[in-house]
Amino acid sequence: MSSGAERVLVRLDGADAEATIRTAQELNGRVGGWVVGMDLILDCGPILVGALCALGKPILVDLSLLARPSVVARAVARMGKLGARWVSVSGLGGRMALEAAVDAGGHYPDTEVTVSASWTGWLREDELRGLGIRDTPGQQVSRVTRLAVRCAADGIVFPARELGVVVQASGNSERLSIIAEAPDRLSSRGNMAEMAEILAGGAHWVIAHQSAVLGE
């Protein structure tokens, strides 16, 4: 495994459960873990998380749920039972949803709750204004980071371009895992060197699309 590759989490996008597991097996010795998004959960069911956990790598389940606190808490608990290392919930869900998620995650000592700032972080300023949000993407990511710290979340997931914002807003919190999502353009370049730069900039983990690692 190359230097830094053990801190790369691959966002899987298999057409079905079997294809997803085959891809994970192919990459198993080359990266540090997996990211399973809502698309895969909806297509393959939550049991996919348990199957991937059997490969021995940590998994981040990116739920990014915008729902009632009780629904978010149940989802976190389900992923904790299946063995997920991280469960990511949307920072737009507000304080009550985040606190419910953190409380539910506390019952699973091997599971950490992270807060996702990816959705607003990837939007353009005009798209944010169309939703009534006057902050810039960077300001919004900063707000979500500070909320994650206040709610005692275990980590923050965000676009890598806002890495400096997150490092500053987190106040160098020792307990907050900084998980940066690499830009989509890496999918066609397969640029592991740029992922290493993101890690060198202060991220603890970097998320990359599977094609960036496969070199597609």
PDB file of N, CA, C and O in Angstrom, residues 76-116:
ATOM      1  N   VAL A  76     -28.769   5.667  12.568  1.00  0.00           N
ATOM      2  CA  VAL A  76     -27.427   5.547  13.132  1.00  0.00           C
ATOM      3  C   VAL A  76     -27.290   4.236  13.898  1.00  0.00           C
ATOM      4  O   VAL A  76     -26.285   3.512  13.766  1.00  0.00           O
ATOM      5  N   ALA A  77     -28.312   3.890  14.680  1.00  0.00           N
ATOM      6  CA  ALA A  77     -28.270   2.648  15.451  1.00  0.00           C
ATOM      7  C   ALA A  77     -28.181   1.433  14.532  1.00  0.00           C
ATOM      8  O   ALA A  77     -27.436   0.487  14.797  1.00  0.00           O
ATOM      9  N   ARG A  78     -28.939   1.454  13.438  1.00  0.00           N
ATOM     10  CA  ARG A  78     -28.917   0.318  12.509  1.00  0.00           C
ATOM     11  C   ARG A  78     -27.522   0.140  11.906  1.00  0.00           C
ATOM     12  O   ARG A  78     -27.009  -0.979  11.805  1.00  0.00           O
ATOM     13  N   MET A  79     -26.898   1.236  11.510  1.00  0.00           N
ATOM     14  CA  MET A  79     -25.566   1.139  10.930  1.00  0.00           C
ATOM     15  C   MET A  79     -24.532   0.720  11.975  1.00  0.00           C
ATOM     16  O   MET A  79     -23.584  -0.011  11.670  1.00  0.00           O
ATOM     17  N   GLY A  80     -24.727   1.160  13.212  1.00  0.00           N
ATOM     18  CA  GLY A  80     -23.833   0.740  14.284  1.00  0.00           C
ATOM     19  C   GLY A  80     -23.905  -0.761  14.518  1.00  0.00           C
ATOM     20  O   GLY A  80     -22.886  -1.427  14.710  1.00  0.00           O
ATOM     21  N   LYS A  81     -25.103  -1.310  14.469  1.00  0.00           N
ATOM     22  CA  LYS A  81     -25.278  -2.759  14.638  1.00  0.00           C
ATOM     23  C   LYS A  81     -24.594  -3.538  13.526  1.00  0.00           C
ATOM     24  O   LYS A  81     -24.083  -4.644  13.740  1.00  0.00           O
ATOM     25  N   LEU A  82     -24.576  -2.965  12.321  1.00  0.00           N
ATOM     26  CA  LEU A  82     -23.965  -3.633  11.178  1.00  0.00           C
ATOM     27  C   LEU A  82     -22.441  -3.509  11.150  1.00  0.00           C
ATOM     28  O   LEU A  82     -21.780  -4.173  10.359  1.00  0.00           O
ATOM     29  N   GLY A  83     -21.906  -2.638  12.007  1.00  0.00           N
ATOM     30  CA  GLY A  83     -20.449  -2.539  12.119  1.00  0.00           C
ATOM     31  C   GLY A  83     -19.805  -1.360  11.435  1.00  0.00           C
ATOM     32  O   GLY A  83     -18.576  -1.346  11.263  1.00  0.00           O
ATOM     33  N   ALA A  84     -20.578  -0.341  11.037  1.00  0.00           N
ATOM     34  CA  ALA A  84     -19.991   0.831  10.382  1.00  0.00           C
ATOM     35  C   ALA A  84     -19.052   1.565  11.330  1.00  0.00           C
ATOM     36  O   ALA A  84     -19.357   1.746  12.507  1.00  0.00           O
ATOM     37  N   ARG A  85     -17.916   1.994  10.812  1.00  0.00           N
ATOM     38  CA  ARG A  85     -16.969   2.784  11.616  1.00  0.00           C
ATOM     39  C   ARG A  85     -17.478   4.208  11.799  1.00  0.00           C
ATOM     40  O   ARG A  85     -17.386   4.788  12.877  1.00  0.00           O
ATOM     41  N   TRP A  86     -17.991   4.797  10.704  1.00  0.00           N
ATOM     42  CA  TRP A  86     -18.549   6.146  10.764  1.00  0.00           C
ATOM     43  C   TRP A  86     -19.950   6.138  10.158  1.00  0.00           C
ATOM     44  O   TRP A  86     -20.208   5.435   9.177  1.00  0.00           O
ATOM     45  N   VAL A  87     -20.836   6.947  10.707  1.00  0.00           N
ATOM     46  CA  VAL A  87     -22.140   7.203  10.098  1.00  0.00           C
ATOM     47  C   VAL A  87     -22.259   8.713   9.960  1.00  0.00           C
ATOM     48  O   VAL A  87     -22.159   9.445  10.950  1.00  0.00           O
ATOM     49  N   SER A  88     -22.448   9.182   8.730  1.00  0.00           N
ATOM     50  CA  SER A  88     -22.483  10.616   8.470  1.00  0.00           C
ATOM     51  C   SER A  88     -23.921  11.082   8.283  1.00  0.00           C
ATOM     52  O   SER A  88     -24.670  10.515   7.495  1.00  0.00           O
ATOM     53  N   VAL A  89     -24.309  12.120   9.041  1.00  0.00           N
ATOM     54  CA  VAL A  89     -25.644  12.697   8.939  1.00  0.00           C
ATOM     55  C   VAL A  89     -25.522  14.162   8.540  1.00  0.00           C
ATOM     56  O   VAL A  89     -24.505  14.811   8.784  1.00  0.00           O
ATOM     57  N   SER A  90     -26.555  14.695   7.928  1.00  0.00           N
ATOM     58  CA  SER A  90     -26.485  16.044   7.381  1.00  0.00           C
ATOM     59  C   SER A  90     -26.451  17.111   8.467  1.00  0.00           C
ATOM     60  O   SER A  90     -27.254  17.081   9.411  1.00  0.00           O
ATOM     61  N   GLY A  91     -25.549  18.075   8.286  1.00  0.00           N
ATOM     62  CA  GLY A  91     -25.510  19.207   9.195  1.00  0.00           C
ATOM     63  C   GLY A  91     -26.723  20.101   9.067  1.00  0.00           C
ATOM     64  O   GLY A  91     -27.031  20.888   9.975  1.00  0.00           O
ATOM     65  N   LEU A  92     -27.453  19.988   7.945  1.00  0.00           N
ATOM     66  CA  LEU A  92     -28.648  20.802   7.753  1.00  0.00           C
ATOM     67  C   LEU A  92     -29.826  20.287   8.573  1.00  0.00           C
ATOM     68  O   LEU A  92     -30.856  20.934   8.633  1.00  0.00           O
ATOM     69  N   GLY A  93     -29.660  19.113   9.183  1.00  0.00           N
ATOM     70  CA  GLY A  93     -30.736  18.577  10.022  1.00  0.00           C
ATOM     71  C   GLY A  93     -30.915  19.349  11.313  1.00  0.00           C
ATOM     72  O   GLY A  93     -31.940  19.198  11.991  1.00  0.00           O
ATOM     73  N   GLY A  94     -29.923  20.159  11.691  1.00  0.00           N
ATOM     74  CA  GLY A  94     -30.025  20.975  12.891  1.00  0.00           C
ATOM     75  C   GLY A  94     -29.498  20.294  14.139  1.00  0.00           C
ATOM     76  O   GLY A  94     -29.169  19.106  14.154  1.00  0.00           O
ATOM     77  N   ARG A  95     -29.445  21.069  15.206  1.00  0.00           N
ATOM     78  CA  ARG A  95     -28.840  20.608  16.458  1.00  0.00           C
ATOM     79  C   ARG A  95     -29.547  19.394  17.041  1.00  0.00           C
ATOM     80  O   ARG A  95     -28.896  18.444  17.497  1.00  0.00           O
ATOM     81  N   MET A  96     -30.886  19.397  17.050  1.00  0.00           N
ATOM     82  CA  MET A  96     -31.604  18.297  17.686  1.00  0.00           C
ATOM     83  C   MET A  96     -31.340  16.970  16.979  1.00  0.00           C
ATOM     84  O   MET A  96     -31.147  15.926  17.626  1.00  0.00           O
ATOM     85  N   ALA A  97     -31.303  16.997  15.659  1.00  0.00           N
ATOM     86  CA  ALA A  97     -31.028  15.762  14.908  1.00  0.00           C
ATOM     87  C   ALA A  97     -29.600  15.293  15.157  1.00  0.00           C
ATOM     88  O   ALA A  97     -29.351  14.090  15.309  1.00  0.00           O
ATOM     89  N   LEU A  98     -28.650  16.232  15.204  1.00  0.00           N
ATOM     90  CA  LEU A  98     -27.258  15.846  15.437  1.00  0.00           C
ATOM     91  C   LEU A  98     -27.068  15.277  16.834  1.00  0.00           C
ATOM     92  O   LEU A  98     -26.360  14.279  17.021  1.00  0.00           O
ATOM     93  N   GLU A  99     -27.700  15.897  17.810  1.00  0.00           N
ATOM     94  CA  GLU A  99     -27.578  15.384  19.172  1.00  0.00           C
ATOM     95  C   GLU A  99     -28.214  14.005  19.302  1.00  0.00           C
ATOM     96  O   GLU A  99     -27.696  13.133  20.012  1.00  0.00           O
ATOM     97  N   ALA A 100     -29.335  13.783  18.605  1.00  0.00           N
ATOM     98  CA  ALA A 100     -29.963  12.460  18.621  1.00  0.00           C
ATOM     99  C   ALA A 100     -29.053  11.423  17.979  1.00  0.00           C
ATOM    100  O   ALA A 100     -28.934  10.294  18.459  1.00  0.00           O
ATOM    101  N   ALA A 101     -28.388  11.812  16.886  1.00  0.00           N
ATOM    102  CA  ALA A 101     -27.461  10.899  16.212  1.00  0.00           C
ATOM    103  C   ALA A 101     -26.280  10.558  17.114  1.00  0.00           C
ATOM    104  O   ALA A 101     -25.879   9.395  17.219  1.00  0.00           O
ATOM    105  N   VAL A 102     -25.703  11.570  17.754  1.00  0.00           N
ATOM    106  CA  VAL A 102     -24.563  11.351  18.645  1.00  0.00           C
ATOM    107  C   VAL A 102     -24.952  10.464  19.813  1.00  0.00           C
ATOM    108  O   VAL A 102     -24.209   9.556  20.216  1.00  0.00           O
ATOM    109  N   ASP A 103     -26.145  10.687  20.356  1.00  0.00           N
ATOM    110  CA  ASP A 103     -26.616   9.868  21.470  1.00  0.00           C
ATOM    111  C   ASP A 103     -26.788   8.415  21.041  1.00  0.00           C
ATOM    112  O   ASP A 103     -26.380   7.486  21.747  1.00  0.00           O
ATOM    113  N   ALA A 104     -27.378   8.204  19.861  1.00  0.00           N
ATOM    114  CA  ALA A 104     -27.572   6.835  19.363  1.00  0.00           C
ATOM    115  C   ALA A 104     -26.231   6.171  19.097  1.00  0.00           C
ATOM    116  O   ALA A 104     -26.033   4.986  19.417  1.00  0.00           O
ATOM    117  N   GLY A 105     -25.299   6.911  18.520  1.00  0.00           N
ATOM    118  CA  GLY A 105     -23.984   6.349  18.231  1.00  0.00           C
ATOM    119  C   GLY A 105     -23.213   5.984  19.479  1.00  0.00           C
ATOM    120  O   GLY A 105     -22.366   5.083  19.448  1.00  0.00           O
ATOM    121  N   GLY A 106     -23.533   6.647  20.596  1.00  0.00           N
ATOM    122  CA  GLY A 106     -22.846   6.361  21.848  1.00  0.00           C
ATOM    123  C   GLY A 106     -23.066   4.956  22.366  1.00  0.00           C
ATOM    124  O   GLY A 106     -22.310   4.474  23.215  1.00  0.00           O
ATOM    125  N   HIS A 107     -24.091   4.283  21.861  1.00  0.00           N
ATOM    126  CA  HIS A 107     -24.369   2.903  22.286  1.00  0.00           C
ATOM    127  C   HIS A 107     -23.521   1.887  21.526  1.00  0.00           C
ATOM    128  O   HIS A 107     -23.589   0.691  21.823  1.00  0.00           O
ATOM    129  N   TYR A 108     -22.744   2.369  20.549  1.00  0.00           N
ATOM    130  CA  TYR A 108     -21.909   1.488  19.726  1.00  0.00           C
ATOM    131  C   TYR A 108     -20.481   2.017  19.773  1.00  0.00           C
ATOM    132  O   TYR A 108     -20.121   2.917  19.002  1.00  0.00           O
ATOM    133  N   PRO A 109     -19.657   1.496  20.671  1.00  0.00           N
ATOM    134  CA  PRO A 109     -18.334   2.078  20.906  1.00  0.00           C
ATOM    135  C   PRO A 109     -17.407   2.072  19.694  1.00  0.00           C
ATOM    136  O   PRO A 109     -16.452   2.851  19.651  1.00  0.00           O
ATOM    137  N   ASP A 110     -17.680   1.224  18.715  1.00  0.00           N
ATOM    138  CA  ASP A 110     -16.819   1.181  17.529  1.00  0.00           C
ATOM    139  C   ASP A 110     -17.351   2.046  16.383  1.00  0.00           C
ATOM    140  O   ASP A 110     -16.779   2.035  15.289  1.00  0.00           O
ATOM    141  N   THR A 111     -18.437   2.777  16.629  1.00  0.00           N
ATOM    142  CA  THR A 111     -19.057   3.613  15.598  1.00  0.00           C
ATOM    143  C   THR A 111     -18.968   5.081  15.982  1.00  0.00           C
ATOM    144  O   THR A 111     -19.264   5.447  17.118  1.00  0.00           O
ATOM    145  N   GLU A 112     -18.562   5.917  15.031  1.00  0.00           N
ATOM    146  CA  GLU A 112     -18.478   7.356  15.250  1.00  0.00           C
ATOM    147  C   GLU A 112     -19.488   8.074  14.357  1.00  0.00           C
ATOM    148  O   GLU A 112     -19.703   7.665  13.220  1.00  0.00           O
ATOM    149  N   VAL A 113     -20.081   9.124  14.894  1.00  0.00           N
ATOM    150  CA  VAL A 113     -21.033   9.935  14.130  1.00  0.00           C
ATOM    151  C   VAL A 113     -20.305  11.152  13.576  1.00  0.00           C
ATOM    152  O   VAL A 113     -19.677  11.912  14.319  1.00  0.00           O
ATOM    153  N   THR A 114     -20.375  11.299  12.260  1.00  0.00           N
ATOM    154  CA  THR A 114     -19.788  12.462  11.609  1.00  0.00           C
ATOM    155  C   THR A 114     -20.898  13.328  11.018  1.00  0.00           C
ATOM    156  O   THR A 114     -21.991  12.847  10.737  1.00  0.00           O
ATOM    157  N   VAL A 115     -20.588  14.589  10.845  1.00  0.00           N
ATOM    158  CA  VAL A 115     -21.556  15.550  10.313  1.00  0.00           C
ATOM    159  C   VAL A 115     -21.143  15.916   8.891  1.00  0.00           C
ATOM    160  O   VAL A 115     -19.980  16.252   8.638  1.00  0.00           O
ATOM    161  N   SER A 116     -22.080  15.839   7.967  1.00  0.00           N
ATOM    162  CA  SER A 116     -21.776  16.136   6.572  1.00  0.00           C
ATOM    163  C   SER A 116     -22.089  17.588   6.227  1.00  0.00           C
ATOM    164  O   SER A 116     -23.202  18.065   6.432  1.00  0.00           O
TER     165      SER A 116
END
